[in-house]
Coordinates of C-alpha atoms in Angstrom, one line a residue:
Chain A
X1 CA -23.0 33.8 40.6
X2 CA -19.8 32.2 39.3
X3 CA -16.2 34.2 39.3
X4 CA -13.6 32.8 37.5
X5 CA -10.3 35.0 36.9
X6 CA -9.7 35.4 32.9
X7 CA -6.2 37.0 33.2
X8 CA -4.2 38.5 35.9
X9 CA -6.4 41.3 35.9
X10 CA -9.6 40.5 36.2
X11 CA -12.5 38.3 36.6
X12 CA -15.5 37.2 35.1
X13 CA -19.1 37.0 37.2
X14 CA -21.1 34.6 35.3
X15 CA -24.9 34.3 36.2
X16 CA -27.0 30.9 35.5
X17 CA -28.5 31.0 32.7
X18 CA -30.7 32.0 30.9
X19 CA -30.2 36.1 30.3
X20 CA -33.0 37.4 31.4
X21 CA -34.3 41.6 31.7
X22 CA -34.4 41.0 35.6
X23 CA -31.1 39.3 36.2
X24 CA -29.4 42.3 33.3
X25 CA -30.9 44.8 35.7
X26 CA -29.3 43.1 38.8
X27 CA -26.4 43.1 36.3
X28 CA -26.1 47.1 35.6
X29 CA -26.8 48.3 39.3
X30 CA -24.0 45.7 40.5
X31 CA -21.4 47.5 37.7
X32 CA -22.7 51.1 39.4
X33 CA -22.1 50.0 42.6
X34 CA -18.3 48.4 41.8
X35 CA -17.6 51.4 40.0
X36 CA -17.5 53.7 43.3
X37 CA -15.1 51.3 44.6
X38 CA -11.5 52.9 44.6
X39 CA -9.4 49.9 43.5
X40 CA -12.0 48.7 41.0
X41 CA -10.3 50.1 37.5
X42 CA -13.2 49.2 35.0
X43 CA -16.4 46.9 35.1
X44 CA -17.7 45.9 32.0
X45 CA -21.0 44.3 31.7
X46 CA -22.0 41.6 29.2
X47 CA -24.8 39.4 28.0
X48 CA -25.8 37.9 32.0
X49 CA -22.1 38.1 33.0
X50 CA -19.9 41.6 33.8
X51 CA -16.2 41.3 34.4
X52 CA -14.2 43.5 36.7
X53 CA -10.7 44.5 35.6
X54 CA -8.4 45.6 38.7
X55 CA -4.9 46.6 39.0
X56 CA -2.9 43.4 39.2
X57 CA -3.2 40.2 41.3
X58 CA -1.2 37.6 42.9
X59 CA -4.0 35.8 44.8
X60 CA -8.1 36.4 44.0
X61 CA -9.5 34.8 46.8
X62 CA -10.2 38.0 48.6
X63 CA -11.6 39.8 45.6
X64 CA -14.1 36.7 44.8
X65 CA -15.3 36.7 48.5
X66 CA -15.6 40.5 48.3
X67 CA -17.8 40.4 44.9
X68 CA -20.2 37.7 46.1
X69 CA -20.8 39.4 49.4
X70 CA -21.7 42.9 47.3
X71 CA -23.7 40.5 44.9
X72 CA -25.9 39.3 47.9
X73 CA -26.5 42.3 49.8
X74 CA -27.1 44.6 45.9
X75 CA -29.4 47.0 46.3
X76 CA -31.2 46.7 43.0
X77 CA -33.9 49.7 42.3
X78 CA -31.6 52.6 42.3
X79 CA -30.4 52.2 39.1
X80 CA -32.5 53.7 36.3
X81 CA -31.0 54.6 32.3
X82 CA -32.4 57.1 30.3
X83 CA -35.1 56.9 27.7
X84 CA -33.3 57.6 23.8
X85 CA -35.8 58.3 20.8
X86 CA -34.2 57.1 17.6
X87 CA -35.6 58.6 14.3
X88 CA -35.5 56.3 11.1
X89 CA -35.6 56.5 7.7
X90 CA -36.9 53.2 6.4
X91 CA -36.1 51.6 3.2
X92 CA -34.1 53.7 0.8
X93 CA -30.5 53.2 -0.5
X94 CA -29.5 52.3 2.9
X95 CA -32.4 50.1 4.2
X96 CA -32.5 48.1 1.3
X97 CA -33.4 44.7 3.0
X98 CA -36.5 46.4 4.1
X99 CA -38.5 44.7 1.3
X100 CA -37.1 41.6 1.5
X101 CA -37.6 41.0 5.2
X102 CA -41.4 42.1 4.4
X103 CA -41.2 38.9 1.7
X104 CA -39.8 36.8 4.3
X105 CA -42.6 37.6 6.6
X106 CA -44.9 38.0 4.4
X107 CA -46.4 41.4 4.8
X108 CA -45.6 44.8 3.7
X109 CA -43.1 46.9 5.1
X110 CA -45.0 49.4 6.8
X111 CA -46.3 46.6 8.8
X112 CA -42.3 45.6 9.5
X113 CA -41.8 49.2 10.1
X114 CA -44.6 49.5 12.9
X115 CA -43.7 46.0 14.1
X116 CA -39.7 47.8 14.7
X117 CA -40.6 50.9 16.0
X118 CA -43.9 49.5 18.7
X119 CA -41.8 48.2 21.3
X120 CA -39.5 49.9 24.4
X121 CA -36.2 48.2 23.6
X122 CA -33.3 47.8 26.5
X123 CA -30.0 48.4 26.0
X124 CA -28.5 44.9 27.6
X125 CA -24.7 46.1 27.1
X126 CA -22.0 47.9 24.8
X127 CA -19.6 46.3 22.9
X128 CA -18.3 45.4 19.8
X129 CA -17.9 48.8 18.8
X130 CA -17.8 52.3 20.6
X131 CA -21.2 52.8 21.0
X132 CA -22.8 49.1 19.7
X133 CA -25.9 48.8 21.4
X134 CA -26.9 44.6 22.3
X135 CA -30.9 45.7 22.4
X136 CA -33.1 43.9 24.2
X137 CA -36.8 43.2 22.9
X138 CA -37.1 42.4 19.0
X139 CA -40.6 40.8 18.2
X140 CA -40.8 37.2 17.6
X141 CA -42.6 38.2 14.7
X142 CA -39.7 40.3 12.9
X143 CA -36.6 37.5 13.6
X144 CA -34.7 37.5 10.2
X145 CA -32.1 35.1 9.4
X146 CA -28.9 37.1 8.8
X147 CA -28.0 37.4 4.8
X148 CA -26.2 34.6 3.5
X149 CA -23.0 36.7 1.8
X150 CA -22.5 39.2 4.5
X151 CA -21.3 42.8 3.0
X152 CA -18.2 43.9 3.2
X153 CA -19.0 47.2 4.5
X154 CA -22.4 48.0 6.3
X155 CA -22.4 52.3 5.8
X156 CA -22.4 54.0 9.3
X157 CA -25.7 54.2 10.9
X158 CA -27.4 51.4 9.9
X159 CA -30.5 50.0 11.4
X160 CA -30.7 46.1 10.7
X161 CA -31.9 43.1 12.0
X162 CA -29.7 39.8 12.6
X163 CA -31.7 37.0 13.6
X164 CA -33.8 38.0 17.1
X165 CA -31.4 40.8 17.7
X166 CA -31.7 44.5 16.2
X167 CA -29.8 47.0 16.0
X168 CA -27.4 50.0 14.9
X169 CA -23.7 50.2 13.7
X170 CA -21.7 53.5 14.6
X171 CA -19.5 52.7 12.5
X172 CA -19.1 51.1 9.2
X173 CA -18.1 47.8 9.2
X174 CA -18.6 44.3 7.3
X175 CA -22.1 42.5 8.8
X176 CA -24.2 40.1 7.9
X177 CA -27.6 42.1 9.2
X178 CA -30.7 42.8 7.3
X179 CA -30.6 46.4 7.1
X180 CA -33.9 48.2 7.2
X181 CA -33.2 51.8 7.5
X182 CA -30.8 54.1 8.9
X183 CA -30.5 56.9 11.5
X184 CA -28.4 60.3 11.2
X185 CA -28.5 60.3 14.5
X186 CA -24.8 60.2 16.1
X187 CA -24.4 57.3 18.2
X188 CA -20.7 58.0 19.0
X189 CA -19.4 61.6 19.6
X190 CA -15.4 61.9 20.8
X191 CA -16.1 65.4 22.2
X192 CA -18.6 64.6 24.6
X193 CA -17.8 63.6 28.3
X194 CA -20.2 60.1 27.8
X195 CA -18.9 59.9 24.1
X196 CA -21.6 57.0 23.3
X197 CA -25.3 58.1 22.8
X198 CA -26.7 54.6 24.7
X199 CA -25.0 52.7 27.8
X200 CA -26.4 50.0 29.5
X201 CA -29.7 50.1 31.3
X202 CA -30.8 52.7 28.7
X203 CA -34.2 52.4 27.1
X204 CA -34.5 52.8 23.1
X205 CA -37.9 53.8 20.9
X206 CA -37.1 54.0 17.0
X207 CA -39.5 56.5 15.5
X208 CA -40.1 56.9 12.0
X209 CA -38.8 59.8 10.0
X210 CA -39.1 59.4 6.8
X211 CA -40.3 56.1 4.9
X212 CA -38.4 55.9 1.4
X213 CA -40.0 52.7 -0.8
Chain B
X1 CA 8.7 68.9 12.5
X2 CA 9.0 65.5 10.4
X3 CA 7.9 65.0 7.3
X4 CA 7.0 61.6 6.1
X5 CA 8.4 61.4 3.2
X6 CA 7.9 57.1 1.9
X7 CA 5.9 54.6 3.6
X8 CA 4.5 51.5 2.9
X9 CA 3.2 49.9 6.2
X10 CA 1.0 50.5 8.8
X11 CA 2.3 52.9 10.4
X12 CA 0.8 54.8 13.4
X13 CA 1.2 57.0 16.1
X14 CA 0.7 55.2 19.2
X15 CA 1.0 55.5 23.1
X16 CA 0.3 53.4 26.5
X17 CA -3.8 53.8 25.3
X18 CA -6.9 54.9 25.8
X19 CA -7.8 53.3 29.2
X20 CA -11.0 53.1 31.2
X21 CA -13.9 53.7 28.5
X22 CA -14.3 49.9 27.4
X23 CA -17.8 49.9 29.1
X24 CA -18.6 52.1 26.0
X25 CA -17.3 49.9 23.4
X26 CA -14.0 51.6 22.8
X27 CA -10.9 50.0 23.1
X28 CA -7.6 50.6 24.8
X29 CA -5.0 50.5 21.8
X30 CA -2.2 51.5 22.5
X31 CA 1.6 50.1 21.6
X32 CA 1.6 46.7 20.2
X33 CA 4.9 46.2 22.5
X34 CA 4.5 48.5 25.7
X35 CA 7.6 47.7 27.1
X36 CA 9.8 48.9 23.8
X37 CA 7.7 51.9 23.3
X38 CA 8.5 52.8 27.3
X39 CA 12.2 52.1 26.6
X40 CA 12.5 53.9 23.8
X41 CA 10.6 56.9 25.7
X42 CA 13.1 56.6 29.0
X43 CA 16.1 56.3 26.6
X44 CA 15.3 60.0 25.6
X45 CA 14.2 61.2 28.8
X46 CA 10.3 61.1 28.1
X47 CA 7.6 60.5 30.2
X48 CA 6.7 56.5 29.5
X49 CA 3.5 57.3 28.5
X50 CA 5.1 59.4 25.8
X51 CA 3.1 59.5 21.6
X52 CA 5.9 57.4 19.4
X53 CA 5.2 56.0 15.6
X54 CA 5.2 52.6 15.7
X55 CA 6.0 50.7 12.0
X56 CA 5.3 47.4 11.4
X57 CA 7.4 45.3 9.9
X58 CA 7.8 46.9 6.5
X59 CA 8.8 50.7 5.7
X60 CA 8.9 54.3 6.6
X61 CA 11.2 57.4 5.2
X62 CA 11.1 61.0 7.9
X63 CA 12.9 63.7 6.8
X64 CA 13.9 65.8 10.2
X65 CA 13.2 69.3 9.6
X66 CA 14.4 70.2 13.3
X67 CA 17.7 68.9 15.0
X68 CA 16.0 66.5 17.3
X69 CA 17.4 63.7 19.3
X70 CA 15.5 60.1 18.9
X71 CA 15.7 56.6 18.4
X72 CA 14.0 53.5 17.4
X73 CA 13.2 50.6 19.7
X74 CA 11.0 47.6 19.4
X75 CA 12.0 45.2 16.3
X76 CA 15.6 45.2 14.8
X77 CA 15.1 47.6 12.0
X78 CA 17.6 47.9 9.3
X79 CA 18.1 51.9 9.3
X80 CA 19.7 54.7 8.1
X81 CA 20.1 58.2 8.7
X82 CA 21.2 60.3 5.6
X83 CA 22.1 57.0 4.2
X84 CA 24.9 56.4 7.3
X85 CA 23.6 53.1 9.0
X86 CA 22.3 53.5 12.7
X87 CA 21.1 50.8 15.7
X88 CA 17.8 50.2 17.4
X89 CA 18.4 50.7 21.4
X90 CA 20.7 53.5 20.5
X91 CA 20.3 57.6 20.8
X92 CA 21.5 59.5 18.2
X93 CA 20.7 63.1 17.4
X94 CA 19.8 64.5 14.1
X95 CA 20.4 67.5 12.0
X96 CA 17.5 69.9 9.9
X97 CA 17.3 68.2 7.1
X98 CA 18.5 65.0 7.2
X99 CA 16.3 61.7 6.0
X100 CA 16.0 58.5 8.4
X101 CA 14.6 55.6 6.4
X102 CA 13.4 52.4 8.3
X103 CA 14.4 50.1 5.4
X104 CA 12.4 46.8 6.7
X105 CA 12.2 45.0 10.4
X106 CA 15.1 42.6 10.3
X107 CA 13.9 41.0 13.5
X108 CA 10.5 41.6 15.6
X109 CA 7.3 43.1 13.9
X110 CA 6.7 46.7 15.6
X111 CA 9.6 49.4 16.2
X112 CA 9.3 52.4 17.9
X113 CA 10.3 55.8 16.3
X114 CA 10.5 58.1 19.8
X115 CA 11.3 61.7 19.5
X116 CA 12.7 63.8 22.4
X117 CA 9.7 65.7 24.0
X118 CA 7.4 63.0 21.8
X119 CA 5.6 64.0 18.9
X120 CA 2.6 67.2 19.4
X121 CA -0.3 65.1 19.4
X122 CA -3.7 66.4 20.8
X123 CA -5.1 63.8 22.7
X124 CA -8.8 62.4 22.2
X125 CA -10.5 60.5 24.9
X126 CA -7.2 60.7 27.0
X127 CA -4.9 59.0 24.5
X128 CA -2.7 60.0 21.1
X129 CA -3.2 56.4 20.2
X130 CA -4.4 55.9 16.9
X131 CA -7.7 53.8 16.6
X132 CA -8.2 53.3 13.1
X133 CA -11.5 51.6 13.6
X134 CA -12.9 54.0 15.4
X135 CA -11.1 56.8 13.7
X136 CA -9.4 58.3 17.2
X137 CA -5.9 59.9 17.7
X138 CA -2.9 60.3 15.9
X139 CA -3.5 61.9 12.6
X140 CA -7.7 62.7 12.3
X141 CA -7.8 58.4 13.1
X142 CA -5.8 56.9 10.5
X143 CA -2.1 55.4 9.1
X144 CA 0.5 57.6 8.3
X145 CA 0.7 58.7 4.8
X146 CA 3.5 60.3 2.5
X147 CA 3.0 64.0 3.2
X148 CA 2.1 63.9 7.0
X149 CA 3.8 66.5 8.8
X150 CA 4.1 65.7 12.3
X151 CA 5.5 68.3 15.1
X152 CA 6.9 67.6 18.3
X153 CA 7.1 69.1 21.7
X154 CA 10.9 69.3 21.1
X155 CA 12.2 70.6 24.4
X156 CA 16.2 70.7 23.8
X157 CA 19.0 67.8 22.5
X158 CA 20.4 64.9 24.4
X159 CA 23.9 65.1 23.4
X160 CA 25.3 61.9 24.3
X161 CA 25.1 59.2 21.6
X162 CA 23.5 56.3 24.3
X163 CA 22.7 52.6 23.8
X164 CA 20.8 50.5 26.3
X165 CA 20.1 46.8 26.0
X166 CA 17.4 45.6 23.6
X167 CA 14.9 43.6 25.2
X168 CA 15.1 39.9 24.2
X169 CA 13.0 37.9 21.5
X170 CA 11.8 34.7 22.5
X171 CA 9.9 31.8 21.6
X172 CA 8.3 30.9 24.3
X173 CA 5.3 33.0 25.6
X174 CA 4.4 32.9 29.3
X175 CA 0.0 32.3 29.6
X176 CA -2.2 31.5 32.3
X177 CA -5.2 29.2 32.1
X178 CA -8.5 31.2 31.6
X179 CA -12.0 31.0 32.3
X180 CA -13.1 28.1 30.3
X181 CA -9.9 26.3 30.2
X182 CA -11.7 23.1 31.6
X183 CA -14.3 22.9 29.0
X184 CA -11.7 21.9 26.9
X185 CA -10.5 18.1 26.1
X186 CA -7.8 16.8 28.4
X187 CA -6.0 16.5 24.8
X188 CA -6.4 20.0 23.8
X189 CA -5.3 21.4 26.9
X190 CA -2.1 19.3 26.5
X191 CA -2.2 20.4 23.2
X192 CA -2.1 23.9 23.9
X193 CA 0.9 23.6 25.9
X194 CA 3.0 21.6 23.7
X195 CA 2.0 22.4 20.0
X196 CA 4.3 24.7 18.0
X197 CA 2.0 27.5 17.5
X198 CA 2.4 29.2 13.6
X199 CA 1.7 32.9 13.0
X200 CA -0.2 33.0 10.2
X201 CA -0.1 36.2 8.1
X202 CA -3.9 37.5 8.3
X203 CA -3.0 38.5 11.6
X204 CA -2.9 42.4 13.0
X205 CA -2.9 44.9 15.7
X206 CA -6.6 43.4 16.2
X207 CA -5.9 39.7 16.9
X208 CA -2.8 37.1 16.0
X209 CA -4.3 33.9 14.3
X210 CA -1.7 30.6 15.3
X211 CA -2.1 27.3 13.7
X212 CA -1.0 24.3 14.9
X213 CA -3.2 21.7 16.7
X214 CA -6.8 22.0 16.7
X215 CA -8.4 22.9 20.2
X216 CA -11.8 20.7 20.9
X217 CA -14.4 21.2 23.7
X218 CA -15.6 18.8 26.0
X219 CA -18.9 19.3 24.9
X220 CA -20.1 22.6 23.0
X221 CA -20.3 25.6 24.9
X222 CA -23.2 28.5 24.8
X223 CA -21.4 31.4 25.3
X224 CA -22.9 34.7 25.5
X225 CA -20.8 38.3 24.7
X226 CA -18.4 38.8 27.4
X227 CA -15.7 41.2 28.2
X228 CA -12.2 40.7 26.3
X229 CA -8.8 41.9 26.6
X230 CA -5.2 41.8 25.0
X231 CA -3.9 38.7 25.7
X232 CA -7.0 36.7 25.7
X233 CA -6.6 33.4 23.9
X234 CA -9.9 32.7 22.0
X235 CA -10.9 29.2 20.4
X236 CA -13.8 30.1 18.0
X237 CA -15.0 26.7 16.9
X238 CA -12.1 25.8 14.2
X239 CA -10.4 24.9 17.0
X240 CA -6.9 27.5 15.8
X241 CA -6.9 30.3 19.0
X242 CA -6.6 33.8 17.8
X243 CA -4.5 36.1 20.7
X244 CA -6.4 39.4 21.3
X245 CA -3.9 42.2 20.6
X246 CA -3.8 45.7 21.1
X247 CA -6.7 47.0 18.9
X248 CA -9.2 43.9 20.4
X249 CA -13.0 45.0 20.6
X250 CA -14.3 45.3 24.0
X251 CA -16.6 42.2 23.8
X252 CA -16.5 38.7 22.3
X253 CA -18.2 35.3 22.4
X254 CA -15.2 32.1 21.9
X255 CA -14.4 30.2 25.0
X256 CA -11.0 31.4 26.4
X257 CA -8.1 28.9 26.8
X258 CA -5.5 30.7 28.7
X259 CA -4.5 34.3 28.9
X260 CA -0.7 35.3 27.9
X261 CA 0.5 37.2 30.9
X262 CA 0.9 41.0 30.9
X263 CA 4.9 41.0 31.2
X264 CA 5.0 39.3 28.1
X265 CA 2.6 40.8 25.5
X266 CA 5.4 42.5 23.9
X267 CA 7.2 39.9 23.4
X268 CA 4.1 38.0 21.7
X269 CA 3.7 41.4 19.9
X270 CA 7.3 41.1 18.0
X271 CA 6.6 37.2 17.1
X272 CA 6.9 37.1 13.5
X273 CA 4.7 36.1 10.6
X274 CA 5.2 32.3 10.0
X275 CA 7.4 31.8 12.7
X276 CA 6.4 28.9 15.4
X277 CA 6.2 29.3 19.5
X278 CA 5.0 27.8 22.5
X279 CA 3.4 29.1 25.3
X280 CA 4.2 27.7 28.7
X281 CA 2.0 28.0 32.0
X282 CA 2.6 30.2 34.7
X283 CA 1.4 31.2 38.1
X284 CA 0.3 34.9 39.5
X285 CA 3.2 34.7 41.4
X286 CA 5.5 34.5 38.6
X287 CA 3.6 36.9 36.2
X288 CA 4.0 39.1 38.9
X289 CA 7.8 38.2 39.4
X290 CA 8.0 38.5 35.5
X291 CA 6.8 41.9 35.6
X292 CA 8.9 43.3 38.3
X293 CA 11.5 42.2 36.1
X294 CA 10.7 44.3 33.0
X295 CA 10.4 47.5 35.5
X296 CA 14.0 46.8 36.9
X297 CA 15.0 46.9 33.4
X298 CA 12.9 50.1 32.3
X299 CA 14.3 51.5 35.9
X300 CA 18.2 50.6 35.0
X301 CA 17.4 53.0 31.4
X302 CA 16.3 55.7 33.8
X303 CA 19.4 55.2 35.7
X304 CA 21.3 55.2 32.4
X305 CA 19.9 58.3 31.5
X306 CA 20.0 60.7 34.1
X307 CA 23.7 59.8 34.3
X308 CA 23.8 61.0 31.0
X309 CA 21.9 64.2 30.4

């Protein structure tokens, strides 16, 4: 693991690559374990790195010896997310790529829809936007090159795919993503104590609701 | 109450931020320039922490329908209350009824409209800050807009007219080297120091966009998403770093160059569209030095103050 400070702040844990499940998982118990820790003021995690902001320094030697001796002696298994079922309507107004992505991949899109919703996806991290799940586990089989004239706005909800990465904007936004369907299903709620629906470590099904062609 | 009556920038309610939730993908916000928003707070006897409007650079008429005491902090507005002229860095009370127009920011981008008790903002998430993105704080998540009626926790006038010193522009920004400042070319971190950085005007509470020299990796650089913050110098691959600002999303994926320190993010917040700076290296021990120097000068205002109640 490699620590570098990124501002007077905080620091950055970089693992070698590449990002794989088992090194993520090493990744979310280490930012559950930091987070217990009094002077330790937010730990984010990211794609095979996680940065820990602290109140400010004047020397991060101490804090750099401190992290890689927690690193080596982390305790991995007793971290465990919850399981989220995600229900889709596929196609329609908003899933309008749907038929196109079946073109690209030459099938129909009910065999795009059960290639989307047959896997257990992982959530690897948040970010981009409250409540932007990174998921972990798109098929080979249903990588779609992003469009080439992104949209200026991508509605709320949206359920696209960007090249071998899927997955759902809370918000609306401009994006480049194949969109396939969308979910009703709030992923960001400001009145609830967790206010995101997925963190990180959380597992993801997408289910079929409806199928509008 | 206020009532806003004209306005024709972004204006929004804003305090220190929303702190501790970026693991969920929301960011901080908060005041663009921390240190005049606190000012402007102390001046009136507020907690720091205290919901202000802030008004960039263009426009904003409030008529006061209380007698309230405030003041305006941040960039040099050209003001007026009931078409009298008035001073940023000074207190002044009003009277029901009377109109104070922030005609246009003569100097600096962001000012700070700070009422006495602060305006009666429910907070969401633990902050009044307004996150237009994701539709947070201030008004139901978004800008001002003519009509807004905005109450305050008015809690009794200041009567002393008061000025305090108005923290100094300047051209030269104080940064550290970040993470992947070595992956860069010798040349570009030379560069870096010594260009004259532009402001170019697609830039926001989101991210300032500088032009100047371009900034070249070594070789290129596979970087996967990573936590960000304000003051993080990004170099996507154009090679023209964009400064994370207040509204910056949690996450990103450029290389970081260097980091502007914290004691200095105001100032890099009032640098003006089209206008040129450099940024100069420091160590911890001077950001920290730098920092203990704006809270000797936010401790002097409380000094000020209670003299004056």
């Amino acid at each position: 693991m490699h620590i570098t400070p990124i501002s007077e702040s905080a620091v950055v844990c970089v693992l070698p690559p590449p990002a794989t499940l088992d090194q993520q998982r090493r990744l979310w118990a280490f930012a559950h374990q930091l987070q217990q820790e009094e002077d330790i003021v937010e730990v984010v995690v990211g794609m095979n790195n996680l940065t820990v902001f602290m109140d400010f320094m004047t020397d991060f030697t101490p804090l750099i010896q401190r992290l890689e001796q927690s690193w080596q002696t982390l305790t991995v298994n007793t971290f465990q997310g919850n399981h989220i079922e995600i229900p889709v309507i596929y196609g329609g107004e908003v899933g309008q790529d749907l038929i196109e992505v079946a073109e690209y991949h030459h099938c129909s899109p009910q065999e795009i829809i059960d290639r989307h919703t047959a896997p257990t996806y992982t959530v690897y991290m948040i970010g981009f936007q409250p409540g932007f799940p990174y998921l972990g586990g798109l098929p080979e089989s249903l990588h779609t090159p992003r469009r080439a004239n992104p949209r200026t706005e991508v509605p709320a909800g949206s359920v696209g795919i960007g090249g071998a990465q899927t997955g759902i904007y809370p918000f609306a936004s401009p994006g480049g993503w194949q969109l396939i369907g969308h979910t009703e299903q709030a992923l960001f709620d400001k009145t609830r104590e967790k206010p995101t629906l997925l963190q990180a470590g959380d597992t993801v099904k997408f289910v079929v609701e409806r199928i509008e062609l | 109450m206020m009532e806003v009556l004209a306005v024709s920038s972004r204006a929004t309610i804003q305090d220190i931020g929303r702190f501790g939730l970026r693991e969920f993908g929301i960011s901080q916000c908060g005041a663009m320039d921390k240190l005049a928003l606190k000012a402007g707070n102390l001046l009136l006897g507020n907690e720091e922490n205290t919901p202000a409007i802030e008004v960039p650079l263009g426009g904003i008429s409030l008529k006061f329908h209380e007698a309230i005491s405030f003041c305006v902090t941040g960039a040099f507005y050209e003001m007026t209350l009931d078409d009298e002229p008035i001073f940023t860095y000074w207190r002044y009370q009003a009277k029901a009824g009377q109109v104070l127009k922030l005609h246009h920011a003569k100097i600096g981008m962001y000012g700070y409209l700070c009422v006495r008790g602060g305006f009666d903002i429910p907070k969401e998430l633990n902050s009044c800050s307004t996150d237009v993105r994701a539709k947070l704080g201030g008004i139901n998540g978004r800008i001002l807009a003519v009509g807004d009626q905005l109450l305050t926790k008015n809690d009794g006038l200041l009567l002393q007219k008061v000025g305090i010193a108005p923290i100094p522009l300047k051209n030269t920004i104080y940064a550290l080297p970040s993470s992947e400042y070595q992956a860069f070319t010798r040349k570009s971190q030379y560069n870096w120091w010594q260009t004259k950085w532009t402001l170019q005007s697609n830039s926001d509470r989101m991210g300032y966009r500088f032009q100047g020299a371009v900034l070249n990796l070594e070789k290129p650089l596979e970087m996967l998403s990573h936590a960000i913050q304000f003051g993080s110098v990004q170099v996507p691959p154009n090679g023209q770093p964009i400064i994370l600002m207040a509204d910056a999303q949690t996450t990103g994926g450029y290389p970081k160059i260097a980091h502007v320190i914290d004691a200095d993010l105001g100032a890099l917040a009032q640098v003006r569209l089209g206008t040129a700076i450099q940024f100069e290296a420091v160590d911890l021990a001077q950001a920290a030095k730098l920092r203990r120097k704006n809270d000797v000068y936010l401790d002097q205002i409380r000094s000020i103050v209670d003299e004056t109640y």
